[in-house]
Coordinates of C-alpha atoms in Angstrom, one line a residue:
X1 CA -30.3 -13.1 103.0
X2 CA -29.4 -11.8 99.6
X3 CA -26.0 -12.6 98.1
X4 CA -24.1 -9.3 98.0
X5 CA -22.3 -10.6 94.9
X6 CA -25.5 -11.2 93.0
X7 CA -26.4 -14.3 91.1
X8 CA -23.3 -16.4 90.2
X9 CA -22.9 -19.0 87.5
X10 CA -20.5 -21.8 86.9
X11 CA -18.0 -21.8 84.1
X12 CA -20.2 -24.4 82.3
X13 CA -23.2 -22.1 82.5
X14 CA -21.1 -19.1 81.3
X15 CA -19.9 -21.2 78.4
X16 CA -23.5 -22.0 77.5
X17 CA -24.6 -18.4 77.7
X18 CA -21.7 -17.0 75.6
X19 CA -21.1 -19.8 73.1
X20 CA -17.5 -20.0 74.1
X21 CA -15.9 -23.2 75.2
X22 CA -15.1 -24.0 78.8
X23 CA -11.4 -24.3 77.8
X24 CA -11.4 -20.8 76.2
X25 CA -13.1 -19.2 79.3
X26 CA -10.7 -20.9 81.6
X27 CA -7.8 -19.6 79.4
X28 CA -9.0 -16.0 79.6
X29 CA -9.7 -16.4 83.3
X30 CA -6.2 -17.7 84.0
X31 CA -4.7 -14.7 82.3
X32 CA -6.8 -12.3 84.4
X33 CA -9.1 -11.1 81.6
X34 CA -12.2 -12.6 83.2
X35 CA -11.4 -13.3 86.8
X36 CA -13.9 -15.4 88.8
X37 CA -16.1 -13.5 91.3
X38 CA -15.9 -16.4 93.8
X39 CA -15.7 -20.1 94.4
X40 CA -18.3 -22.8 95.1
X41 CA -18.0 -24.9 98.4
X42 CA -16.3 -27.5 96.2
X43 CA -13.8 -25.0 94.9
X44 CA -15.2 -24.4 91.4
X45 CA -15.0 -21.0 89.9
X46 CA -18.2 -18.9 89.9
X47 CA -18.7 -15.8 87.7
X48 CA -21.0 -12.8 88.0
X49 CA -23.0 -10.9 85.3
X50 CA -20.0 -8.7 84.5
X51 CA -18.2 -11.7 83.2
X52 CA -20.6 -11.9 80.3
X53 CA -19.8 -8.3 79.2
X54 CA -16.1 -8.9 79.6
X55 CA -16.2 -12.1 77.6
X56 CA -18.1 -10.3 74.8
X57 CA -15.5 -7.6 74.7
X58 CA -12.6 -10.1 74.8
X59 CA -14.1 -12.1 71.9
X60 CA -14.8 -9.0 69.8
X61 CA -11.3 -7.7 70.3
X62 CA -9.7 -11.1 69.5
X63 CA -11.8 -11.3 66.3
X64 CA -10.4 -7.9 65.3
X65 CA -6.9 -9.2 65.9
X66 CA -6.1 -7.4 69.1
X67 CA -3.5 -9.2 71.2
X68 CA -3.9 -10.4 74.7
X69 CA -1.6 -7.8 76.3
X70 CA -3.7 -4.9 74.9
X71 CA -6.9 -6.6 75.8
X72 CA -5.6 -6.9 79.4
X73 CA -4.9 -3.2 79.4
X74 CA -8.4 -2.4 78.1
X75 CA -10.2 -4.5 80.7
X76 CA -8.0 -3.1 83.4
X77 CA -8.8 0.4 82.1
X78 CA -5.1 1.2 81.4
X79 CA -6.0 1.8 77.8
X80 CA -9.2 3.2 76.3
X81 CA -11.1 1.3 73.5
X82 CA -10.5 4.3 71.2
X83 CA -6.7 4.1 71.7
X84 CA -6.7 0.4 71.0
X85 CA -9.0 0.8 68.0
X86 CA -6.8 3.5 66.5
X87 CA -3.6 1.4 66.9
X88 CA -5.1 -1.6 65.3
X89 CA -6.7 0.3 62.5
X90 CA -3.2 1.6 61.6
X91 CA -1.9 -2.0 61.8
X92 CA -4.7 -3.3 59.6
X93 CA -4.0 -0.5 57.0
X94 CA -0.4 -1.8 56.8
X95 CA -1.6 -5.4 56.4
X96 CA -4.1 -4.3 53.7
X97 CA -1.4 -2.5 51.8
X98 CA 0.9 -5.6 52.1
X99 CA -1.9 -7.8 50.8
X100 CA -2.5 -5.4 47.8
X101 CA 1.2 -5.5 47.0
X102 CA 1.3 -9.3 47.1
X103 CA -1.8 -9.5 45.0
X104 CA -0.2 -7.2 42.4
X105 CA 2.9 -9.3 42.3
X106 CA 1.0 -12.6 41.9
X107 CA -1.2 -11.0 39.2
X108 CA 1.8 -9.8 37.3
X109 CA 3.5 -13.2 37.5
X110 CA 0.3 -14.9 36.3
X111 CA 0.0 -12.6 33.3
X112 CA 3.6 -12.6 32.3
X113 CA 4.5 -16.2 33.0
X114 CA 7.5 -14.9 34.9
X115 CA 10.5 -17.1 35.7
X116 CA 11.6 -17.6 39.4
X117 CA 14.3 -14.8 39.1
X118 CA 11.8 -12.2 37.8
X119 CA 9.2 -13.2 40.4
X120 CA 11.8 -12.7 43.1
X121 CA 12.7 -9.3 41.8
X122 CA 9.0 -8.2 41.6
X123 CA 8.4 -9.5 45.1
X124 CA 11.3 -7.5 46.5
X125 CA 10.2 -4.4 44.6
X126 CA 6.7 -4.7 46.0
X127 CA 8.0 -4.9 49.6
X128 CA 10.0 -1.7 49.4
X129 CA 9.1 1.1 51.9
X130 CA 8.2 4.6 50.7
X131 CA 11.8 5.9 51.3
X132 CA 13.2 2.8 49.5
X133 CA 10.9 3.4 46.5
X134 CA 12.0 7.0 46.4
X135 CA 15.7 6.1 46.5
X136 CA 15.2 3.5 43.7
X137 CA 13.6 6.0 41.4
X138 CA 16.1 8.7 42.3
X139 CA 18.9 6.3 41.4
X140 CA 17.3 5.7 38.0
X141 CA 16.8 9.4 37.3
X142 CA 20.2 10.3 38.5
X143 CA 21.8 7.8 36.1
X144 CA 19.7 9.2 33.3
X145 CA 20.3 12.9 33.9
X146 CA 23.8 13.1 35.4
X147 CA 26.1 14.8 32.9
X148 CA 23.2 16.0 30.7
X149 CA 22.2 19.6 30.4
X150 CA 20.2 20.7 33.4
X151 CA 21.5 18.0 35.7
X152 CA 22.9 18.7 39.1
X153 CA 26.4 18.7 37.6
X154 CA 25.3 21.3 35.0
X155 CA 23.7 23.8 37.2
X156 CA 23.3 27.2 35.6
X157 CA 23.1 25.8 32.0
X158 CA 20.5 27.3 29.7
X159 CA 18.3 24.2 29.9
X160 CA 18.5 23.6 33.7
X161 CA 15.0 24.9 34.5
X162 CA 13.5 22.9 31.7
X163 CA 15.3 19.7 32.8
X164 CA 14.0 20.1 36.3
X165 CA 10.5 19.9 34.9
X166 CA 11.3 17.0 32.6
X167 CA 12.8 15.0 35.6
X168 CA 9.6 15.8 37.6
X169 CA 7.5 14.6 34.7
X170 CA 9.3 11.2 34.7
X171 CA 8.9 10.7 38.4
X172 CA 6.2 8.2 39.6
X173 CA 4.3 9.2 42.8
X174 CA 2.5 6.3 44.3
X175 CA -0.4 7.6 46.4
X176 CA -0.9 6.7 50.1
X177 CA -3.8 4.5 49.3
X178 CA -3.1 3.2 45.8
X179 CA -5.5 1.1 43.7
X180 CA -4.4 -2.4 42.8
X181 CA -3.6 -1.3 39.2
X182 CA -1.4 1.5 40.5
X183 CA 0.6 -0.9 42.6
X184 CA 0.9 -3.4 39.7
X185 CA 2.0 -0.5 37.4
X186 CA 4.6 0.7 40.0
X187 CA 6.1 -2.8 40.3
X188 CA 6.4 -3.1 36.5
X189 CA 7.9 0.5 36.2
X190 CA 10.4 -0.2 39.0
X191 CA 11.5 -3.4 37.3
X192 CA 11.8 -1.5 34.0
X193 CA 13.9 1.2 35.6
X194 CA 16.5 -1.4 36.7
X195 CA 17.1 -2.5 33.1
X196 CA 20.5 -1.2 32.0
X197 CA 19.5 -1.0 28.3
X198 CA 16.4 1.0 29.2
X199 CA 18.5 3.4 31.3
X200 CA 20.9 3.9 28.3
X201 CA 17.9 4.5 26.0
X202 CA 16.4 7.2 28.3
X203 CA 19.8 8.8 28.7
X204 CA 20.1 9.1 24.9
X205 CA 16.7 10.7 24.7
X206 CA 17.7 13.2 27.4
X207 CA 20.9 14.0 25.5
X208 CA 19.0 14.4 22.3
X209 CA 16.7 16.8 24.0
X210 CA 19.7 18.6 25.5
X211 CA 21.2 19.1 22.1
X212 CA 17.8 20.4 20.8
X213 CA 17.6 22.9 23.7
X214 CA 21.2 24.0 23.0
X215 CA 20.5 24.4 19.3
X216 CA 17.5 26.6 20.0
X217 CA 19.5 29.1 22.1
X218 CA 19.2 32.5 20.7
X219 CA 16.7 31.3 18.1
X220 CA 13.5 31.4 20.0
X221 CA 11.3 28.4 20.9
X222 CA 11.6 25.4 18.7
X223 CA 8.9 22.7 18.3
X224 CA 9.8 19.3 19.9
X225 CA 10.5 16.3 17.7
X226 CA 7.4 14.3 18.5
X227 CA 5.0 17.2 18.0
X228 CA 6.8 17.9 14.7
X229 CA 6.5 14.3 13.5
X230 CA 2.8 14.2 14.5
X231 CA 2.1 17.4 12.6
X232 CA 4.0 16.3 9.5
X233 CA 3.1 12.6 9.4
X234 CA -0.5 12.7 10.7
X235 CA -2.1 14.0 7.4
X236 CA -0.2 11.7 5.1
X237 CA -0.8 8.7 7.3
X238 CA -4.5 9.5 7.4
X239 CA -4.4 9.9 3.6
X240 CA -3.1 6.3 3.2
X241 CA 0.3 7.4 1.7
X242 CA 2.9 4.6 2.2
X243 CA 6.3 5.5 3.5
X244 CA 7.9 4.4 0.3
X245 CA 5.7 6.4 -2.0
X246 CA 7.1 9.4 -3.9
X247 CA 4.5 11.6 -2.1
X248 CA 6.3 10.8 1.1
X249 CA 9.5 12.6 0.0
X250 CA 8.4 16.2 1.1
X251 CA 7.7 14.8 4.6
X252 CA 11.1 13.2 4.7
X253 CA 12.7 16.4 3.6
X254 CA 10.9 18.4 6.3
X255 CA 11.9 15.9 9.0
X256 CA 15.6 16.1 7.9
X257 CA 15.3 19.9 7.9
X258 CA 14.2 19.7 11.6
X259 CA 17.3 17.5 12.5
X260 CA 19.8 15.8 10.2
X261 CA 20.0 13.0 12.8
X262 CA 16.3 12.6 13.0
X263 CA 16.3 8.9 12.2
X264 CA 18.6 8.1 15.1
X265 CA 16.4 10.1 17.4
X266 CA 13.2 8.7 16.2
X267 CA 14.4 5.1 16.6
X268 CA 15.1 5.9 20.2
X269 CA 11.8 7.6 20.8
X270 CA 10.0 4.8 19.1
X271 CA 11.3 2.1 21.4
X272 CA 8.3 0.3 22.9
X273 CA 9.9 0.5 26.4
X274 CA 9.7 4.3 26.4
X275 CA 6.0 4.2 25.5
X276 CA 5.4 1.6 28.2
X277 CA 7.1 3.7 30.8
X278 CA 4.9 6.7 30.0
X279 CA 1.8 4.5 30.1
X280 CA 2.8 3.1 33.5
X281 CA 3.7 6.6 34.8
X282 CA 0.2 7.8 33.9
X283 CA -1.5 5.0 35.8
X284 CA 0.6 5.5 38.9
X285 CA 0.2 9.3 39.0
X286 CA -3.4 9.2 38.0
X287 CA -2.8 11.2 34.8
X288 CA -4.8 10.8 31.6
X289 CA -3.6 8.0 29.4
X290 CA -0.9 9.4 27.0
X291 CA -1.7 9.7 23.3
X292 CA -0.3 6.8 21.3
X293 CA 2.3 8.1 18.9
X294 CA 3.7 4.8 17.7
X295 CA 1.8 4.9 14.3
X296 CA 3.2 8.2 13.2
X297 CA 6.7 7.3 14.6
X298 CA 6.6 3.9 12.8
X299 CA 5.7 5.6 9.5
X300 CA 8.4 8.3 9.9
X301 CA 11.1 5.7 10.7
X302 CA 10.2 3.5 7.8
X303 CA 10.0 6.5 5.4
X304 CA 13.5 7.7 6.5
X305 CA 14.9 4.2 6.2
X306 CA 13.7 3.6 2.6
X307 CA 15.1 6.8 1.2
X308 CA 18.6 6.1 -0.3
X309 CA 21.4 8.0 1.5
X310 CA 22.8 10.9 -0.4
X311 CA 26.0 12.7 0.5
X312 CA 26.6 10.4 3.4
X313 CA 23.4 11.5 5.2
X314 CA 21.2 8.5 6.1
X315 CA 17.6 9.1 5.3
X316 CA 18.0 11.7 2.6
X317 CA 15.4 11.7 -0.2
X318 CA 16.1 10.1 -3.6
X319 CA 17.9 12.1 -6.2
X320 CA 17.7 10.9 -9.8
X321 CA 21.1 9.8 -11.2
X322 CA 22.5 11.8 -14.1
X323 CA 22.6 10.1 -17.5

């Protein structure tokens, strides 16, 4: 008479056919994932053909990192494979993101020869959630803009609309699936934003821009400082004129005509940390790399410094002394 249960095999035969160890099969069997179909007269476990399919499924899910509780629900048909796959795909996405962040931190540490304190800071920055990252940047921008024209405390001022745009232009937006270089750039930018001296620098730049906006009220649009410097200095720099040459005097006069405090403003704008922030911001936000203005700013700062002060105004051009 045929066996109604079909051909059965021992746990040893099942191990040979699946490539799993007897110990592993017994472990899965004890937890109800692959229950035996019957027992031999001597009491040994016997398994049917369905055990092969179950063990293949269990092994695949384990290799994908699925836990035993979820596997038990799948084989018991309490959960569909698609539901389990979706849940674990989400979990893997989080793990991949975490690994990318760790890779960015280790790469930055290797490149910069960071000390233990700096490495700890970068590691903590890399582990921030999206909301925590937003709060960190908001704190930085609030410290920069509070009290300046256009800040929340100055609502209704003439420059408020412009300053909303400026604040937005200084905000990093890390995408949902960032590239490794974007992650590394965000960690460095976040670290830079925590520097008290850098915050003071950016605040001065905002205040200078606020003063410029205020000075332009009623007088129509006024070119910004950096575009003005680029327009004035670009040609003389290309012509090889040195900042101390007499031919530089008309450029210095034009710069002073734009703003009598131009040297102070240019020294702030020319700080390498400001340029680095804009470079990192472009990487994070996927913007084109910003044009380097350091050469024209360096020339302008040196030209203003070498001119002897006249009438108490630093950076004024030379005036011959009277005999």
